[in-house]
Amino acid sequence: MEMMLCTSQTHQGFCSFLGKGRSVSISSTNVSLSRPFGGCGGDLGKLEWNSKRRDNKAIACYSVETVGTNSSNCFESNEKLRRLLKRRKLGEGFRHFEAMVQCGEIPDVDLCRDLVKAFCRSGQINKATRAVELLEGSRMVPDVKSYNILINAYCKAGEVQKAFDVVSRMSVSPDVVTYNTILQTLCETLKLNQAMEVLGLHLKSRKCTPDMFTSKAARKESGPQKAMKLLDEMRSTGLRPNVVTCNTLIDAICKSEGLDEGVRFLNKMPSHGVQPDRITYNIVLRRMCNTDRWEDALGLFEEMVKKPCSSPSVTTFNILINFLCRKGITGRAIDLLEKMPKHGCRPNALSYNPIVHTLCIENKMEEAIGYLDVMISRGYYPNTVTYNTLLTTLCKDGMVEVAIEIFNQLSTRNSCSPELITYNLLIDSLSKVGKTELATKMFEEMLKKDMKPDLLTFSSLLLALGREGKGVEAVKLFCDLEDLGTVGNTVTYNAVMLGLCKARQTDLAIDLLDEMVSKGCQPTQSTYTILIEGLAYEGFGKEALGLLEELCSRGVVKKSFTEQLSQKGAVTTL
């Protein structure tokens, strides 16, 4: 456990950084920059106090180092804290930590960091802040990693001003991770220029140098120019901007300044001592694909291949494969998929899904199933969209049995967990090819999974039962429909009537017609066709003819309707 702190480094590196020469206020909609004192000397009293505070902490740490850090009580207390954190007993762990500090015991810095991290992960940022404050008030100084965890939590919660407050009171030097975290959040919540102005102001306050970000000349500079100046400013304060810093900047430049400016920044990175990595290239590649510049994207990909420090990753290939499939350039996408192993990349679900999906849309089912088999053999499974597209295409092509086989094979996988749309598709397809019994079993499976059928589910099954003349089953299912709170429509009523008429129960079908009208559902010409044909089928030709005449006289049906029925032989010609 590190107990020593260099007082000269503390004083030299941070007194000026913590100066209040400028105050910065940040919100999601505006940035307020104010200069309450001239230059940087307006708050030297606070600077001196902060300096003494840090020097005193360093002396305290030194005295603890030389007197009692190896006491058995301190060791036992830290071990207890370790056990509590391991068991995720944060409340009890915090109370024990608080008691340790009050008793003058020195908490282990790694355990303190773990405590802060655990509170931040569970959304208890206030508790994490309190833990850091207790450390600051004790004989122990939090390390930069603990501060970074807290700053990151505030940034993720959208409380950027509080993150800056933490930076302003840090007892140790902020590092590049500190600024990368803040820069990323600023770029997400503000415009790029505003983000660089705010961060540049904080960097400037460490040196009390002229402001190179907010001057009139600087405002006219492009995003890449300002970004490069920001990198230089970070270096001049002793920080070493890394590729993470540049990746944050290039992403923001591409979004706010345009792709060409992003490419310009990419090309300038090596001259500022930072080599682009695969993430840098992926950011630009994704932007190129989003703006339909696929030829530029493929050219940049070829450039990546030649550079060992930025060799393409699985994500790189997936970006290109997904884009090429969306553009219908499936052949090029498959070529890239086949090249992945050569570059040390193993295709994953995101590599296969776009190809299987596109092949289904192009009705190349044999190839689609081939890639699906390879995908499954490697332990990957289609996502819901690809899964449903595959089943839909198979059913439309009459390959219902193949669709059911794939459904049974994949339905237990989380990524392929059947949804209502999946069941509706298969139930409808099975119903249309006369496999009503199997469709009914699938319907019952839905109910067992507490999945509520909709009107489309009932319509598919009722039509199948109606065509097969299963009137009793149709009526029972129709009652289930109403019990579940689903309102029937013309299609469902007609389906039940058809089943009843084919079962020689036309009288019940006529009763259902009365119920249909009473519930505000208007009969159609198909409704009357079913009833007239039902009467004729049961030998009531005279009654059927009388009903038809009445419908014609009321203008409910047209003369052509009568002719159609006559051709079908349902009734004699009028």
Coordinates of C-alpha atoms in Angstrom, one line a residue:
M1 CA 0.0 0.0 0.0
E2 CA 1.5 3.3 -1.1
M3 CA 1.6 5.8 1.8
M4 CA 4.2 8.3 0.5
L5 CA 3.3 11.4 -1.5
C6 CA 5.9 13.7 -3.0
T7 CA 5.1 17.2 -1.5
S8 CA 7.0 19.1 -4.1
Q9 CA 5.2 17.3 -6.9
T10 CA 1.9 18.0 -5.3
H11 CA 2.6 21.6 -4.8
Q12 CA 4.1 22.2 -8.2
G13 CA 1.7 20.1 -10.2
F14 CA -1.7 21.0 -8.7
C15 CA -1.8 24.3 -6.9
S16 CA -2.1 26.2 -10.1
F17 CA -4.5 23.5 -11.5
L18 CA -6.9 24.1 -8.6
G19 CA -6.8 27.9 -9.0
K20 CA -10.3 29.5 -9.3
G21 CA -9.3 32.1 -11.9
R22 CA -12.3 30.9 -13.9
S23 CA -15.5 29.2 -13.0
V24 CA -17.1 26.8 -15.4
S25 CA -20.8 25.9 -15.4
I26 CA -22.1 23.2 -17.6
S27 CA -25.5 22.1 -18.6
S28 CA -26.9 20.0 -21.4
T29 CA -28.0 23.1 -23.3
N30 CA -25.4 25.8 -22.6
V31 CA -21.9 26.5 -21.4
S32 CA -21.2 29.5 -19.2
L33 CA -17.6 30.7 -19.0
S34 CA -16.9 33.5 -16.6
R35 CA -13.7 35.2 -15.4
P36 CA -14.4 36.6 -12.0
F37 CA -10.8 37.7 -11.4
G38 CA -8.2 39.2 -13.8
G39 CA -5.7 36.7 -15.2
C40 CA -5.2 33.8 -12.9
G41 CA -4.3 35.5 -9.7
G42 CA -7.7 36.3 -8.3
D43 CA -7.9 33.4 -5.8
L44 CA -4.4 32.9 -4.6
G45 CA -5.6 32.5 -1.0
K46 CA -7.5 29.4 -1.9
L47 CA -4.6 28.1 -3.9
E48 CA -2.3 28.6 -0.9
W49 CA -4.8 26.8 1.4
N50 CA -5.1 23.9 -1.0
S51 CA -1.3 23.7 -1.2
K52 CA -0.9 23.6 2.6
R53 CA -3.7 21.1 2.8
R54 CA -1.9 18.7 0.4
D55 CA 1.4 19.2 2.0
N56 CA -0.1 18.5 5.4
K57 CA -1.6 15.3 4.0
A58 CA 1.7 14.2 2.7
I59 CA 3.4 14.8 6.0
A60 CA 0.5 12.9 7.8
C61 CA 1.0 10.0 5.4
Y62 CA 4.7 10.0 6.0
S63 CA 4.2 10.0 9.8
V64 CA 1.7 7.1 9.5
E65 CA 4.2 5.2 7.3
T66 CA 6.9 5.5 10.0
V67 CA 4.7 4.8 13.1
G68 CA 1.9 2.3 12.8
T69 CA 0.7 1.1 9.4
N70 CA 1.6 -2.5 10.2
S71 CA -0.5 -2.7 13.4
S72 CA -2.6 -5.9 13.8
N73 CA -5.8 -3.9 14.3
C74 CA -5.3 -2.1 11.0
F75 CA -4.7 -5.4 9.2
E76 CA -7.7 -7.1 10.8
S77 CA -10.0 -4.1 9.9
N78 CA -8.9 -4.2 6.3
E79 CA -9.4 -7.9 6.1
K80 CA -12.9 -7.5 7.5
L81 CA -13.6 -4.8 4.9
R82 CA -12.3 -7.1 2.2
R83 CA -14.7 -9.9 3.3
L84 CA -17.7 -7.5 3.4
L85 CA -17.0 -6.2 -0.1
K86 CA -16.5 -9.8 -1.4
R87 CA -20.0 -10.7 0.0
R88 CA -21.4 -7.5 -1.6
K89 CA -22.5 -6.1 1.8
L90 CA -22.0 -2.5 0.8
G91 CA -24.0 -0.9 3.6
E92 CA -22.2 -2.8 6.4
G93 CA -18.9 -2.4 4.5
F94 CA -19.4 1.4 4.4
R95 CA -20.2 1.6 8.1
H96 CA -17.1 -0.4 8.9
F97 CA -15.0 1.8 6.6
E98 CA -16.4 4.9 8.3
A99 CA -15.5 3.5 11.7
M100 CA -12.0 2.7 10.6
V101 CA -11.4 6.3 9.5
Q102 CA -12.9 7.7 12.7
C103 CA -10.6 5.4 14.8
G104 CA -7.6 6.6 12.8
E105 CA -6.9 3.3 11.1
I106 CA -5.6 3.5 7.6
P107 CA -7.8 1.8 5.0
D108 CA -6.1 -0.1 2.2
V109 CA -6.2 2.0 -1.0
D110 CA -7.2 -0.9 -3.2
L111 CA -10.2 -1.7 -0.9
C112 CA -11.2 1.9 -0.9
R113 CA -11.2 1.9 -4.7
D114 CA -13.3 -1.3 -4.7
L115 CA -15.8 0.3 -2.3
V116 CA -16.1 3.4 -4.5
K117 CA -16.5 1.2 -7.6
A118 CA -19.2 -0.9 -6.0
F119 CA -21.2 2.1 -5.0
C120 CA -20.9 3.6 -8.4
R121 CA -22.0 0.4 -10.1
S122 CA -25.0 0.2 -7.9
G123 CA -26.0 3.8 -8.7
Q124 CA -25.2 5.1 -5.2
I125 CA -22.9 7.9 -6.4
N126 CA -23.6 10.0 -3.2
K127 CA -22.2 7.1 -1.1
A128 CA -19.2 6.8 -3.4
T129 CA -18.6 10.5 -3.0
R130 CA -18.9 10.3 0.7
A131 CA -16.3 7.5 0.8
V132 CA -13.9 9.6 -1.2
E133 CA -14.5 12.6 1.1
L134 CA -13.8 10.4 4.2
L135 CA -10.5 9.4 2.7
E136 CA -9.6 13.0 1.9
G137 CA -10.3 14.0 5.5
S138 CA -8.3 11.1 6.9
R139 CA -4.5 10.3 6.8
M140 CA -4.9 8.5 3.5
V141 CA -5.0 10.1 0.0
P142 CA -7.3 8.5 -2.6
D143 CA -5.4 7.4 -5.7
V144 CA -6.2 8.7 -9.2
K145 CA -8.1 5.5 -10.1
S146 CA -10.6 6.1 -7.3
Y147 CA -11.2 9.6 -8.5
N148 CA -11.5 8.5 -12.1
I149 CA -14.2 5.9 -11.1
L150 CA -16.2 8.6 -9.3
I151 CA -15.7 11.1 -12.2
N152 CA -16.9 8.4 -14.7
A153 CA -20.0 7.7 -12.6
Y154 CA -21.0 11.4 -12.6
C155 CA -20.4 11.7 -16.3
K156 CA -22.5 8.6 -17.0
A157 CA -25.3 10.1 -14.9
G158 CA -25.1 13.3 -16.9
E159 CA -23.8 15.4 -14.0
V160 CA -20.8 16.8 -15.7
Q161 CA -20.5 19.8 -13.4
K162 CA -20.2 17.5 -10.4
A163 CA -17.5 15.6 -12.3
F164 CA -15.6 18.9 -12.7
D165 CA -16.1 19.6 -9.0
V166 CA -14.3 16.3 -8.2
V167 CA -11.5 17.2 -10.6
S168 CA -11.1 20.6 -8.9
R169 CA -10.6 19.1 -5.5
M170 CA -8.4 16.1 -6.4
S171 CA -5.5 15.4 -4.0
V172 CA -3.5 13.8 -6.8
S173 CA -2.8 14.6 -10.3
P174 CA -5.5 14.0 -12.9
D175 CA -4.2 11.7 -15.6
V176 CA -5.2 11.2 -19.3
V177 CA -8.0 8.8 -18.2
T178 CA -9.5 11.6 -16.2
Y179 CA -9.6 13.9 -19.2
N180 CA -10.6 11.2 -21.7
T181 CA -13.7 10.5 -19.5
I182 CA -14.7 14.2 -19.3
L183 CA -13.9 14.8 -23.0
Q184 CA -16.1 11.9 -24.1
T185 CA -19.0 13.2 -22.0
L186 CA -18.6 16.7 -23.2
C187 CA -18.6 15.6 -26.8
E188 CA -21.8 13.7 -26.2
T189 CA -23.6 16.5 -24.4
L190 CA -22.3 19.6 -26.1
K191 CA -21.1 20.6 -29.6
L192 CA -17.5 19.7 -30.3
N193 CA -16.2 23.3 -30.2
Q194 CA -17.9 24.0 -26.9
A195 CA -16.5 20.7 -25.5
M196 CA -13.0 21.6 -26.4
E197 CA -13.4 25.2 -25.1
V198 CA -14.5 23.9 -21.7
L199 CA -11.8 21.2 -21.4
G200 CA -9.2 23.6 -22.8
L201 CA -10.2 26.1 -20.1
H202 CA -9.5 23.5 -17.4
L203 CA -6.2 22.6 -18.9
K204 CA -5.2 26.2 -19.2
S205 CA -6.0 26.8 -15.6
R206 CA -3.2 24.4 -14.7
K207 CA -0.6 26.6 -16.4
C208 CA -2.2 30.1 -16.3
T209 CA -1.3 30.5 -20.0
P210 CA -3.2 32.6 -22.6
D211 CA -6.5 30.9 -23.6
M212 CA -5.9 29.3 -27.0
F213 CA -9.4 27.9 -27.2
T214 CA -11.7 30.8 -26.7
S215 CA -9.8 33.5 -28.5
K216 CA -11.4 35.2 -31.5
A217 CA -8.9 33.6 -33.9
A218 CA -9.4 30.1 -32.4
R219 CA -13.2 30.3 -33.0
K220 CA -12.6 30.4 -36.7
E221 CA -10.5 27.3 -36.8
S222 CA -11.9 24.0 -37.9
G223 CA -12.6 21.0 -35.6
P224 CA -9.4 19.2 -36.5
Q225 CA -7.3 22.3 -35.9
K226 CA -8.8 22.8 -32.5
A227 CA -8.5 19.1 -31.7
M228 CA -4.8 19.2 -32.5
K229 CA -4.3 22.2 -30.3
L230 CA -6.1 20.4 -27.5
L231 CA -3.6 17.5 -27.8
D232 CA -0.7 20.0 -27.7
E233 CA -2.2 21.7 -24.7
M234 CA -2.6 18.4 -22.9
R235 CA 1.1 17.6 -23.6
S236 CA 2.2 21.0 -22.3
T237 CA 0.6 20.3 -19.0
G238 CA 2.4 17.0 -18.6
L239 CA -0.4 14.8 -19.8
R240 CA 0.2 12.3 -22.6
P241 CA -2.9 12.1 -24.8
N242 CA -3.4 8.6 -26.0
V243 CA -5.4 6.9 -28.8
V244 CA -8.5 6.9 -26.5
T245 CA -8.3 10.7 -26.5
C246 CA -8.0 10.8 -30.3
N247 CA -10.8 8.3 -30.8
T248 CA -13.2 10.5 -28.7
L249 CA -12.2 13.5 -30.7
I250 CA -12.5 11.9 -34.1
D251 CA -15.9 10.5 -33.3
A252 CA -17.1 13.9 -32.3
I253 CA -15.5 15.5 -35.4
C254 CA -17.2 13.1 -37.7
K255 CA -20.6 13.8 -36.2
S256 CA -20.3 17.5 -35.9
E257 CA -17.9 18.6 -38.6
G258 CA -18.4 15.9 -41.2
L259 CA -16.6 12.8 -42.5
D260 CA -14.0 14.7 -44.5
E261 CA -12.8 16.6 -41.4
G262 CA -12.7 13.3 -39.5
V263 CA -10.5 11.8 -42.2
R264 CA -8.2 14.9 -42.1
F265 CA -7.8 14.4 -38.3
L266 CA -7.1 10.7 -38.8
N267 CA -4.3 11.5 -41.2
K268 CA -2.7 14.1 -38.8
M269 CA -2.7 11.8 -35.8
P270 CA 0.8 10.3 -36.4
S271 CA 2.4 13.7 -36.6
H272 CA 1.1 14.4 -33.1
G273 CA 2.6 11.2 -31.7
V274 CA -0.5 9.1 -31.7
Q275 CA -0.9 6.1 -34.0
P276 CA -4.5 5.2 -35.0
D277 CA -5.7 1.8 -33.8
R278 CA -8.5 -0.4 -35.1
I279 CA -11.1 1.5 -33.1
T280 CA -10.1 4.7 -34.8
Y281 CA -10.5 3.2 -38.2
N282 CA -13.8 1.5 -37.2
I283 CA -15.2 4.9 -36.2
V284 CA -14.4 6.4 -39.6
L285 CA -15.5 3.2 -41.4
R286 CA -18.9 3.2 -39.8
R287 CA -19.3 6.9 -40.7
M288 CA -18.4 6.1 -44.3
C289 CA -20.9 3.3 -44.5
N290 CA -23.6 5.5 -42.9
T291 CA -23.0 8.1 -45.7
D292 CA -23.0 5.4 -48.5
R293 CA -19.3 5.9 -49.3
W294 CA -18.7 2.2 -49.4
E295 CA -15.9 2.5 -52.0
D296 CA -14.0 4.8 -49.6
A297 CA -14.8 2.4 -46.8
L298 CA -13.3 -0.6 -48.7
G299 CA -10.2 1.6 -49.5
L300 CA -9.7 2.5 -45.9
F301 CA -10.1 -1.2 -45.0
E302 CA -7.3 -2.1 -47.4
E303 CA -5.2 0.6 -45.7
M304 CA -5.9 -1.0 -42.3
V305 CA -4.8 -4.5 -43.5
K306 CA -1.4 -3.1 -44.3
K307 CA -0.8 -1.6 -40.8
P308 CA -0.1 -4.1 -38.0
C309 CA -1.0 -1.6 -35.3
S310 CA -4.5 -1.3 -36.8
S311 CA -5.2 -4.7 -38.3
P312 CA -9.0 -5.2 -38.8
S313 CA -11.0 -6.8 -36.0
V314 CA -14.2 -8.8 -36.1
T315 CA -16.1 -5.5 -35.5
T316 CA -14.4 -4.0 -38.6
F317 CA -15.6 -6.9 -40.8
N318 CA -19.1 -6.8 -39.3
I319 CA -19.4 -3.1 -40.1
L320 CA -18.6 -3.7 -43.7
I321 CA -20.6 -7.0 -44.1
N322 CA -23.7 -5.4 -42.6
F323 CA -23.4 -2.3 -44.9
L324 CA -22.8 -4.4 -48.0
C325 CA -25.8 -6.6 -47.3
R326 CA -28.0 -3.6 -46.7
K327 CA -26.9 -2.3 -50.2
G328 CA -27.6 -5.7 -51.7
I329 CA -24.0 -6.3 -52.5
T330 CA -24.2 -9.8 -50.9
G331 CA -21.3 -11.3 -53.0
R332 CA -18.8 -8.8 -51.6
A333 CA -20.1 -9.4 -48.1
I334 CA -19.6 -13.1 -48.5
D335 CA -16.1 -12.6 -49.8
L336 CA -15.3 -10.6 -46.7
L337 CA -16.8 -13.2 -44.4
E338 CA -14.6 -15.9 -46.1
K339 CA -11.5 -13.7 -45.6
M340 CA -12.0 -13.2 -41.9
P341 CA -10.0 -16.3 -40.7
K342 CA -7.1 -15.2 -42.8
H343 CA -6.9 -12.0 -40.7
G344 CA -7.2 -13.9 -37.5
C345 CA -10.8 -13.1 -37.0
R346 CA -13.5 -15.7 -36.3
P347 CA -17.0 -14.7 -37.6
N348 CA -19.6 -14.3 -34.9
A349 CA -23.4 -14.0 -34.9
L350 CA -23.2 -10.4 -36.1
S351 CA -21.2 -11.6 -39.1
Y352 CA -23.6 -14.3 -40.2
N353 CA -27.0 -12.6 -39.4
P354 CA -26.9 -9.9 -42.2
I355 CA -25.8 -12.5 -44.8
V356 CA -28.5 -15.1 -43.9
H357 CA -31.1 -12.3 -43.7
T358 CA -30.2 -10.9 -47.1
L359 CA -30.1 -14.3 -48.8
C360 CA -33.6 -14.9 -47.4
I361 CA -34.8 -11.6 -48.9
E362 CA -33.2 -12.6 -52.2
N363 CA -35.0 -15.9 -52.0
K364 CA -31.7 -17.9 -52.1
M365 CA -32.9 -20.3 -49.4
E366 CA -30.5 -23.1 -50.1
E367 CA -27.5 -20.7 -49.5
A368 CA -29.2 -19.1 -46.5
I369 CA -29.8 -22.5 -44.8
G370 CA -26.2 -23.5 -45.7
Y371 CA -24.8 -20.4 -43.8
L372 CA -27.3 -21.0 -41.0
D373 CA -26.0 -24.6 -40.6
V374 CA -22.4 -23.3 -40.5
M375 CA -23.4 -20.5 -38.0
I376 CA -25.1 -23.0 -35.7
S377 CA -22.2 -25.5 -35.9
R378 CA -19.9 -22.7 -34.6
G379 CA -22.2 -22.0 -31.6
Y380 CA -23.9 -18.9 -33.0
Y381 CA -27.6 -18.3 -33.6
P382 CA -29.7 -15.9 -35.6
N383 CA -31.2 -12.9 -34.0
T384 CA -35.0 -12.4 -33.9
V385 CA -35.2 -10.4 -37.1
T386 CA -33.2 -12.9 -39.2
Y387 CA -35.0 -15.8 -37.5
N388 CA -38.4 -14.5 -38.4
T389 CA -37.3 -13.5 -41.9
L390 CA -36.0 -17.1 -42.5
L391 CA -39.2 -18.7 -41.3
T392 CA -41.4 -16.3 -43.3
T393 CA -39.5 -16.9 -46.5
L394 CA -39.7 -20.7 -46.0
C395 CA -43.4 -20.6 -45.3
K396 CA -44.1 -18.4 -48.4
D397 CA -42.1 -20.9 -50.5
G398 CA -44.3 -23.7 -49.2
M399 CA -41.4 -25.2 -47.1
V400 CA -43.5 -25.2 -44.0
E401 CA -42.0 -28.5 -42.7
V402 CA -38.5 -27.1 -43.0
A403 CA -39.6 -24.0 -41.1
I404 CA -41.1 -26.1 -38.3
E405 CA -37.9 -28.1 -38.1
I406 CA -35.8 -25.0 -37.8
F407 CA -38.3 -23.6 -35.3
N408 CA -38.1 -26.7 -33.1
Q409 CA -34.3 -26.7 -33.4
L410 CA -33.8 -23.0 -32.3
S411 CA -36.8 -22.1 -30.2
T412 CA -35.0 -23.0 -27.0
R413 CA -32.2 -20.5 -27.7
N414 CA -32.5 -17.0 -26.1
S415 CA -31.7 -15.2 -29.3
C416 CA -34.4 -17.2 -31.1
S417 CA -37.0 -17.2 -28.4
P418 CA -40.3 -17.2 -30.3
E419 CA -42.4 -14.0 -30.3
L420 CA -46.0 -13.5 -31.1
I421 CA -45.2 -12.7 -34.7
T422 CA -43.3 -16.0 -35.0
Y423 CA -46.2 -18.1 -33.7
N424 CA -48.7 -16.2 -35.9
L425 CA -46.5 -16.8 -38.9
L426 CA -46.3 -20.6 -38.3
I427 CA -49.9 -21.0 -37.2
D428 CA -51.2 -19.2 -40.3
S429 CA -48.9 -21.2 -42.6
L430 CA -49.8 -24.6 -41.0
S431 CA -53.5 -23.6 -41.2
K432 CA -53.3 -22.8 -44.9
V433 CA -51.7 -26.2 -45.8
G434 CA -54.3 -28.1 -43.9
K435 CA -52.2 -29.0 -40.8
T436 CA -54.8 -27.6 -38.4
E437 CA -54.0 -30.1 -35.7
L438 CA -50.4 -29.0 -35.6
A439 CA -51.4 -25.3 -35.7
T440 CA -53.7 -25.9 -32.7
K441 CA -50.9 -27.6 -30.7
M442 CA -48.7 -24.5 -31.4
F443 CA -51.6 -22.3 -30.2
E444 CA -51.8 -24.3 -27.0
E445 CA -48.0 -24.0 -26.6
M446 CA -48.4 -20.2 -26.8
L447 CA -50.9 -20.2 -24.0
K448 CA -48.7 -22.3 -21.8
K449 CA -45.9 -19.7 -22.2
D450 CA -48.4 -17.0 -21.0
M451 CA -48.2 -15.4 -24.5
K452 CA -51.5 -13.7 -25.3
P453 CA -52.8 -14.5 -28.8
D454 CA -54.1 -11.6 -30.9
L455 CA -56.8 -11.3 -33.5
L456 CA -54.5 -12.6 -36.3
T457 CA -53.8 -15.8 -34.3
F458 CA -57.5 -16.5 -33.8
S459 CA -58.4 -15.6 -37.4
S460 CA -55.9 -18.1 -38.8
L461 CA -57.1 -20.9 -36.7
L462 CA -60.8 -20.1 -37.1
L463 CA -60.5 -20.0 -40.9
A464 CA -58.8 -23.4 -40.8
L465 CA -61.5 -24.9 -38.6
G466 CA -64.2 -23.2 -40.7
R467 CA -62.9 -24.7 -43.9
E468 CA -62.8 -28.1 -42.4
G469 CA -66.4 -27.8 -41.1
K470 CA -65.4 -28.1 -37.5
G471 CA -68.2 -25.8 -36.2
V472 CA -68.1 -26.9 -32.6
E473 CA -64.4 -26.3 -32.2
A474 CA -64.7 -23.0 -34.0
V475 CA -67.4 -21.8 -31.6
K476 CA -65.3 -22.9 -28.6
L477 CA -62.3 -21.0 -29.9
F478 CA -64.4 -18.0 -30.7
C479 CA -65.6 -18.0 -27.0
D480 CA -61.9 -18.1 -25.9
L481 CA -61.3 -15.1 -28.1
E482 CA -63.9 -13.1 -26.3
D483 CA -62.8 -14.4 -22.9
L484 CA -59.3 -13.0 -23.5
G485 CA -60.8 -9.6 -24.3
T486 CA -60.2 -9.7 -28.0
V487 CA -63.0 -8.2 -30.1
G488 CA -64.0 -10.3 -33.2
N489 CA -64.2 -8.8 -36.7
T490 CA -66.0 -9.8 -39.9
V491 CA -63.3 -12.4 -40.7
T492 CA -63.7 -14.3 -37.4
Y493 CA -67.5 -14.2 -37.5
N494 CA -67.5 -15.4 -41.1
A495 CA -65.0 -18.2 -40.3
V496 CA -67.3 -19.5 -37.4
M497 CA -70.4 -19.3 -39.6
L498 CA -68.6 -21.3 -42.4
G499 CA -67.7 -24.0 -39.9
L500 CA -71.3 -24.2 -38.6
C501 CA -72.9 -24.2 -42.1
K502 CA -70.5 -27.0 -43.2
A503 CA -71.5 -28.9 -40.0
R504 CA -75.2 -28.5 -41.0
Q505 CA -75.9 -26.1 -38.2
T506 CA -77.0 -23.1 -40.3
D507 CA -79.6 -22.2 -37.6
L508 CA -76.7 -21.5 -35.2
A509 CA -74.9 -19.5 -37.9
I510 CA -78.0 -17.3 -38.3
D511 CA -78.1 -16.7 -34.5
L512 CA -74.4 -15.7 -34.7
L513 CA -75.3 -13.2 -37.5
D514 CA -77.8 -11.6 -35.1
E515 CA -75.1 -11.3 -32.4
M516 CA -72.6 -10.0 -35.0
V517 CA -75.0 -7.1 -36.0
S518 CA -75.9 -6.4 -32.4
K519 CA -72.2 -5.8 -31.6
G520 CA -71.8 -3.3 -34.4
C521 CA -70.0 -5.6 -36.8
Q522 CA -71.5 -5.2 -40.3
P523 CA -72.0 -8.3 -42.4
T524 CA -70.4 -8.4 -45.9
Q525 CA -71.3 -10.1 -49.1
S526 CA -69.2 -13.1 -48.0
T527 CA -71.3 -13.4 -44.8
Y528 CA -74.5 -13.8 -46.9
T529 CA -72.8 -16.1 -49.3
I530 CA -71.9 -18.5 -46.4
L531 CA -75.5 -18.4 -45.0
I532 CA -77.3 -18.9 -48.4
E533 CA -74.9 -21.7 -49.4
G534 CA -75.4 -23.2 -45.9
L535 CA -79.2 -23.2 -46.3
A536 CA -79.0 -24.8 -49.7
Y537 CA -76.5 -27.4 -48.5
E538 CA -79.0 -28.5 -45.8
G539 CA -81.8 -28.7 -48.4
F540 CA -83.5 -25.4 -47.6
G541 CA -83.3 -24.2 -51.2
K542 CA -86.6 -22.3 -51.0
E543 CA -85.6 -20.4 -47.9
A544 CA -82.2 -19.7 -49.4
L545 CA -83.9 -18.3 -52.5
G546 CA -86.2 -16.2 -50.4
L547 CA -83.3 -14.7 -48.4
L548 CA -81.5 -13.9 -51.6
E549 CA -84.6 -12.1 -53.1
E550 CA -85.0 -10.1 -49.9
L551 CA -81.3 -9.1 -49.9
C552 CA -81.6 -8.0 -53.6
S553 CA -84.7 -6.0 -53.0
R554 CA -83.0 -4.1 -50.1
G555 CA -80.0 -3.5 -52.2
V556 CA -77.8 -5.4 -49.8
V557 CA -76.4 -7.5 -52.6
K558 CA -76.2 -6.9 -56.4
K559 CA -77.7 -8.8 -59.2
S560 CA -74.3 -10.1 -60.2
F561 CA -74.1 -11.8 -56.7
T562 CA -77.2 -13.8 -57.6
E563 CA -75.6 -14.9 -60.9
Q564 CA -72.4 -16.0 -59.0
L565 CA -74.4 -18.2 -56.7
S566 CA -76.4 -19.7 -59.6
Q567 CA -73.1 -20.6 -61.3
K568 CA -72.0 -22.3 -58.1
G569 CA -75.3 -24.2 -58.0
A570 CA -76.3 -23.0 -54.6
V571 CA -79.8 -21.8 -55.6
T572 CA -81.8 -21.8 -58.8
T573 CA -81.6 -18.8 -61.1
L574 CA -84.1 -16.1 -60.3

